Amino acid sequence: MTRFEADTARERRKLFADAVAAHRDRGSAFLTIEAERLADVDGEGPGPWIQFADQTFNMDVTDEELDRLKGLLAEFPEFRIDQLESPEEAEGTNVRITARSDANRLAGFADRVFQAVYGRDEAYRAWVTAV
């Protein structure tokens, strides 16, 4: 991979699909995608991130974001929530979603998560920070 950031839907989905392919080709432990931090959406916390490994997406969400994520999964019936973990010391929930699909479908899902779940607009900037 030579590109690691994008800010249009087409470029992001291509970037995410390339990252999934590179992750699979390299047999890396996981890949991480991060969206630009927005103070008015994210508050004091960091910007949202998604990890992918072993046909599983991993992300942290608030209760409201979890509701939006469950709604989004209706668009991706081949994906399913595998595990929800809410440690007492954490404010949110860690979600693991089994996602057996091709790189383009996985990329589309990741892009939709940042928009529909994490409140990013169409022109948000994202980075692949680990492959």
Backbone as a ProteinNet text record, in pm:
[ID]
protein_1_A
[PRIMARY]
MTRFEADTARERRKLFADAVAAHRDRGSAFLTIEAERLADVDGEGPGPWIQFADQTFNMDVTDEELDRLKGLLAEFPEFRIDQLESPEEAEGTNVRITARSDANRLAGFADRVFQAVYGRDEAYRAWVTAV
[TERTIARY]
84.5	0	88.3	45.1	119.9	37.1	-94.5	-180.4	-230.6	-242.2	-288.9	-400.1	-446.9	-556.9	-642.9	-769.2	-862.5	-976.4	-1041.4	-1150	-1272.2	-1283.2	-1407	-1454.5	-1583	-1638.2	-1567.1	-1548.1	-1483.7	-1339.8	-1263.5	-1124.7	-1115.5	-1205	-1201.9	-1229.9	-1332.5	-1367	-1255.4	-1191	-1075.9	-962.4	-935.7	-830.4	-858.9	-982.7	-1019	-1008.4	-1054.8	-1046.3	-900.1	-816.5	-673.6	-610.6	-653.8	-600.1	-640	-765.4	-809.3	-725.9	-706.2	-626.1	-482.3	-423.5	-286.4	-279	-378.4	-384.7	-388.9	-471.4	-484.3	-357	-300.5	-178.5	-61.3	-51.3	61.6	39.4	-85	-115.2	-91.4	-115.5	-90.9	-193.6	-161.5	-249.1	-383.1	-382.2	-504.9	-475.6	-581.4	-567.2	-653.4	-610.4	-682.9	-712.3	-836.8	-880.3	-927	-883.3	-924.9	-985.5	-1087.6	-1147.6	-1098.9	-1098.2	-1057.7	-1141.5	-1075.8	-1143.8	-1218.4	-1345.4	-1428.2	-1472.3	-1425.9	-1455.1	-1604.9	-1682.2	-1826.5	-1900.7	-1840.8	-1901.8	-1838.3	-1705.7	-1632.1	-1609.3	-1638.8	-1616.2	-1468.8	-1436.7	-1298.2	-1221.3	-1292.4	-1228.1	-1158	-1092.9	-1025.9	-1129	-1083.3	-1170.2	-1201	-1303.1	-1341.2	-1240.5	-1237.4	-1150.1	-1225.1	-1178.7	-1230.2	-1109.1	-1110.2	-1007.5	-1073.2	-993.8	-1041.3	-933.9	-974.1	-883.3	-965.5	-914.2	-978.5	-1128.4	-1166.5	-1306.9	-1393.6	-1333.2	-1406.4	-1372.7	-1476.3	-1458.8	-1465	-1385.4	-1382	-1390.1	-1478.7	-1493.4	-1554.1	-1531.1	-1593.1	-1704	-1817.4	-1932.9	-1999.8	-2069.7	-2156	-2289	-2379.3	-2511	-2585.9	-2580.3	-2648.7	-2585.5	-2453.1	-2384.6	-2415.3	-2430	-2465.1	-2602.2	-2697.3	-2829.8	-2820.1	-2740.9	-2724.8	-2653.3	-2554.9	-2483.6	-2578.1	-2663.6	-2760.5	-2852.7	-2892.1	-2973.5	-2898.2	-2771.7	-2689.2	-2673.1	-2665.7	-2646.5	-2761.3	-2876.5	-2987.1	-2948.1	-2856.5	-2808.1	-2702	-2651.5	-2544.4	-2584.2	-2685.1	-2736.7	-2635.9	-2529.4	-2428.3	-2332.7	-2342.1	-2260.4	-2345.6	-2282.1	-2359.7	-2274	-2338.6	-2269	-2236.6	-2110.9	-2062.3	-2043	-2001.9	-1971.9	-1990.4	-2051.6	-2063.6	-1999.2	-1908.6	-1841.8	-1842.9	-1899.8	-1909.3	-1846.2	-1714.1	-1649.2	-1702.6	-1710.1	-1763	-1685	-1553.2	-1471.1	-1477.7	-1541.5	-1552.9	-1690.6	-1694.8	-1822.1	-1901.3	-1838.2	-1906.2	-1901.8	-1921.4	-1925.7	-1829.1	-1754.1	-1670.2	-1753.6	-1757.1	-1839.2	-1749.5	-1778.5	-1711.2	-1817.9	-1792.4	-1887.4	-1820.8	-1877.3	-1828.8	-1869	-1770.7	-1794.3	-1717.7	-1781.9	-1719.7	-1765.7	-1676.1	-1712.8	-1586.9	-1607.4	-1494.3	-1449.4	-1332.5	-1271.3	-1358.5	-1426.4	-1509.9	-1630.9	-1692.3	-1807.6	-1762.9	-1649.1	-1594.6	-1562.8	-1506.1	-1473.1	-1599.4	-1703.1	-1829.7	-1889.7	-1880.4	-1931.5	-1853.9	-1722.3	-1640.7	-1674.4	-1688.6	-1722.6	-1858.4	-1955.3	-2090	-2088.9	-2004.4	-1994.9	-1951.3	-1848.8	-1801.9	-1910.3	-1991	-2095.4	-2220.5	-2276.3	-2405.2	-2392.8	-2281.7	-2266	-2191.9	-2081.2	-1996.2	-2023.2	-2123.7	-2168	-2077.9	-2002.5	-1918.2	-1997.2	-1964.1	-2033.3	-1967.1	-2018.9	-1972.8	-1825.5	-1773.5	-1636.6	-1538.5	-1570	-1478.3	-1345.9	-1241.5	-1108.3	-1081.5	-1023.5	-990.3	-848.9	-787.2	-652.6	-649.9	-571.4	-536.4	-407.8	-414.7	-299.6	-218.4	-272.5	-197.8	-248.7	-157.6	-194.9	-116.9
-118.9	0	124.2	223.1	348.5	464.8	454.4	560.4	517.1	612.2	577	667	764	849.6	885.6	919.5	956.9	1037.4	1121.6	1203.7	1213.7	1124	1113.4	968.9	948.2	812.7	713.5	750.1	659.2	627.7	733.1	713.2	634.2	663.5	589.9	442.7	411.6	270.8	196.9	261.9	201.9	181.8	282.5	272.2	157.9	149.4	44.6	-93.9	-106.7	-236.6	-275.6	-179.2	-207	-250.1	-186.8	-222.4	-364.6	-402.4	-539.5	-638	-607.8	-696.3	-706	-594	-595.5	-673.4	-653.3	-726.7	-877.9	-918.4	-1060.7	-1113.9	-1038.8	-1083	-1097.4	-1004.6	-1004.9	-1098.4	-1139.2	-1220.6	-1144.3	-1014.1	-931.1	-960.5	-922	-948.8	-876.2	-753	-675	-552.9	-484.4	-353.4	-256.5	-132.2	-29.7	88.4	134.7	252.8	354.2	479.8	586	700	762.6	881	1004.3	1114.2	1241	1271.5	1317.2	1353.9	1485.2	1487.1	1607.4	1641.8	1753.7	1791.2	1800.3	1851.1	1866.2	1733	1628.2	1495.2	1403.8	1410	1317.3	1367.5	1493.8	1548.3	1547.5	1506.3	1504.5	1381.9	1281.1	1154.9	1158.9	1048	1036.4	1018.5	1028	1000.8	852	815.5	674.2	592.2	464.6	370.2	239.1	162.9	28.5	-60	-178.6	-277	-393.5	-460	-578.2	-684.9	-805.7	-920.4	-1048.2	-1150.6	-1282.5	-1276.8	-1203.7	-1191.2	-1127.1	-1040.8	-977.8	-829.4	-746.3	-604.9	-588.1	-495.9	-465.3	-313.3	-264.3	-120	-92.6	27.7	73.1	170.5	157	243	282.7	396.3	436.1	362.2	378.6	314.8	363.7	494.7	550	497.7	490.9	439.1	291.5	216.5	74.2	58.8	142	136.8	165.2	265.3	297.7	184.4	121.1	8.6	-107.5	-137.5	-245.8	-215.3	-89.8	-50.3	-64.9	-27.5	-38.3	-183	-275.2	-415.9	-471.9	-406.6	-449.4	-438.2	-345.6	-329.1	-433.7	-502.7	-600.2	-730.7	-800.8	-919.5	-1033.3	-1031.5	-1136.3	-1108.7	-993.2	-958.2	-974.4	-1015.2	-1029.3	-996.6	-943.2	-914.5	-1047.3	-1064.7	-1188.2	-1172.6	-1052.8	-1032.7	-885.7	-864	-731.2	-739.6	-646.3	-646.9	-505.3	-491.1	-361.1	-368.2	-350.6	-354	-241.9	-266.8	-167.8	-38	-44.9	75.5	155.4	101.2	168.7	231.2	340.6	408.9	349.1	273.8	220.9	70.3	22.6	-120.7	-153.8	-260.8	-311.7	-412.6	-395.4	-479.8	-555.3	-683.5	-766.3	-816.9	-793.2	-828.3	-924.5	-1043	-1138.1	-1088.7	-1080.5	-1023.5	-1103.4	-1204.8	-1287	-1235	-1163.2	-1105.7	-1064.8	-1011.9	-966.6	-828.8	-788.4	-663.2	-541.9	-539.1	-423.3	-411.1	-520.7	-518.9	-478.7	-529	-491.1	-342	-291.3	-148.9	-63.2	-106.2	-33.1	-28.3	-139.4	-144	-48.4	-52.4	35.7	181.9	218.4	356.9	395.3	306.9	333.1	343	265.2	273.5	413.7	465.4	598.6	704	688.7	787.7	763.7	643.9	616.1	597.2	543.6	514.7	626.7	672.5	771.5	915.8	938.1	1073.4	1154.3	1089.4	1162.9	1197.6	1311.5	1351	1285.2	1312.4	1249.3	1277.6	1389.9	1430.8	1406.5	1315.3	1293.4	1234	1261.2	1209.5	1087.2	983.3	861.1	818	747.2	696.3	547.3	474.6	338	353	324.8	351.4	226.2	110.7	-14.2	-117.9	-191.1	-300.5	-423.7
0	0	0	-74.7	-76.6	-22	-26.2	28.4	164.8	255.6	388.5	439.6	357.6	400.2	279.2	307.7	201.4	262.5	178.6	230.8	139.8	41.8	-35	-25.4	-43.5	-29	-120.6	-243.9	-339.5	-297.4	-261.2	-220.1	-89.8	5.6	133.1	110.9	34.7	12.9	-60.7	-154.7	-223.3	-124.2	-42.3	58.8	155.4	204.9	300.5	236.9	111.6	42.3	20.1	-18.5	-35.8	96.9	206.9	339.5	377.8	348.8	377.9	295.5	167.4	82.5	133.2	171.1	223.5	354.2	440	567.1	540.9	447.7	416.2	351.1	256.1	187.3	283.5	377.1	470.9	589.4	610.1	726.7	855.5	852.2	969.9	1079	1199.9	1313.9	1299.7	1252.1	1235.2	1150.3	1108.7	1046	1125.4	1130.8	1205.2	1113.8	1119.3	1045.3	1149.1	1134	1224.7	1144.7	1202.1	1141.7	1215.5	1142.7	1201.9	1325.6	1431.1	1555.1	1534.8	1574.1	1568	1709.1	1761.4	1899.9	1926.6	1830.4	1853.3	1852.7	1797	1795.2	1900	1911.8	1996.9	2139.1	2163.5	2297.1	2329.8	2450.5	2497	2450.4	2405.3	2369.5	2235	2202.5	2071.9	1960.7	1837.3	1724.5	1717	1641	1631.8	1551.6	1582.1	1514	1494.5	1397.7	1370.5	1345.2	1401.6	1369.8	1297.3	1212.6	1142.5	1150.9	1188.1	1194	1194.6	1132.3	1135.7	1107.9	1004.3	962.8	1070.5	1152.6	1261.2	1270.1	1274.4	1305.3	1456	1508.2	1649.9	1663.9	1751.4	1771.5	1908	1957.9	2081.8	2047.9	2116.4	2090.7	2221.9	2216.6	2326.9	2310.4	2405.7	2394	2270.6	2243.2	2125.7	1996.6	1994.2	1876.3	1855.5	1963.8	1952.3	1888	1925.6	1862.9	1713.5	1675.9	1533.7	1460.3	1525.7	1465.8	1439.3	1535	1515.8	1398.4	1382.5	1267.6	1136.4	1135.9	1015.4	971.8	1066.8	1032.5	949.3	949.5	863.6	715.7	683.9	546.7	510.5	609.6	591.7	660.2	606.5	675.6	690.9	612.6	626	742.9	803.5	919	1044	1155.2	1279.2	1399.8	1500.8	1625.9	1692.2	1722.5	1783.3	1933.7	1975.2	2116.7	2154.1	2269.6	2330.2	2467.9	2495.6	2625.1	2680.8	2800.7	2866.6	3005.4	3013.9	3145.2	3234.5	3362.9	3456	3452.8	3433.2	3434.8	3304.5	3201.6	3072.2	3056.3	2979.5	2956.3	2840.9	2754.5	2637.4	2629.8	2508	2481.1	2369.5	2387.1	2280.4	2202.6	2070.5	1983.7	1886.9	1872.3	1772.1	1675.4	1547.3	1442.6	1345.4	1331.1	1232.6	1095	1005.5	873	769.4	716.7	612.8	477.5	410.6	282.5	207	86.8	6.6	55.3	10.8	56.8	27.7	-86.5	-120	-27.3	5.4	96.5	237.2	281.7	411.7	415.1	306.4	297.2	302.4	232	234.5	373.6	444.7	581.7	671.5	664	747.9	720.9	595	560.3	617.9	606.6	660.2	812.7	880	1026.1	1066.9	1002.2	1039.1	1017.8	915.5	889.1	974.2	966.1	1031.5	1182	1228.2	1371	1442.4	1383.8	1449.4	1405.7	1322.2	1289.7	1199.6	1114.2	1021.3	896.7	834.5	712.2	591.5	474.8	351.4	321.1	367.9	335.4	450.5	541.2	653.2	604.8	680.5	649.4	736.3	674	745.9	709.3	802.8	784.1	813.9	737.5	775.4	854.3	984.1	1071.1	1101.4	1074.7	1093.9	997.2	935.2	844.6	885.2
[MASK]
+++++++++++++++++++++++++++++++++++++++++++++++++++++++++++++++++++++++++++++++++++++++++++++++++++++++++++++++++++++++++++++++++++

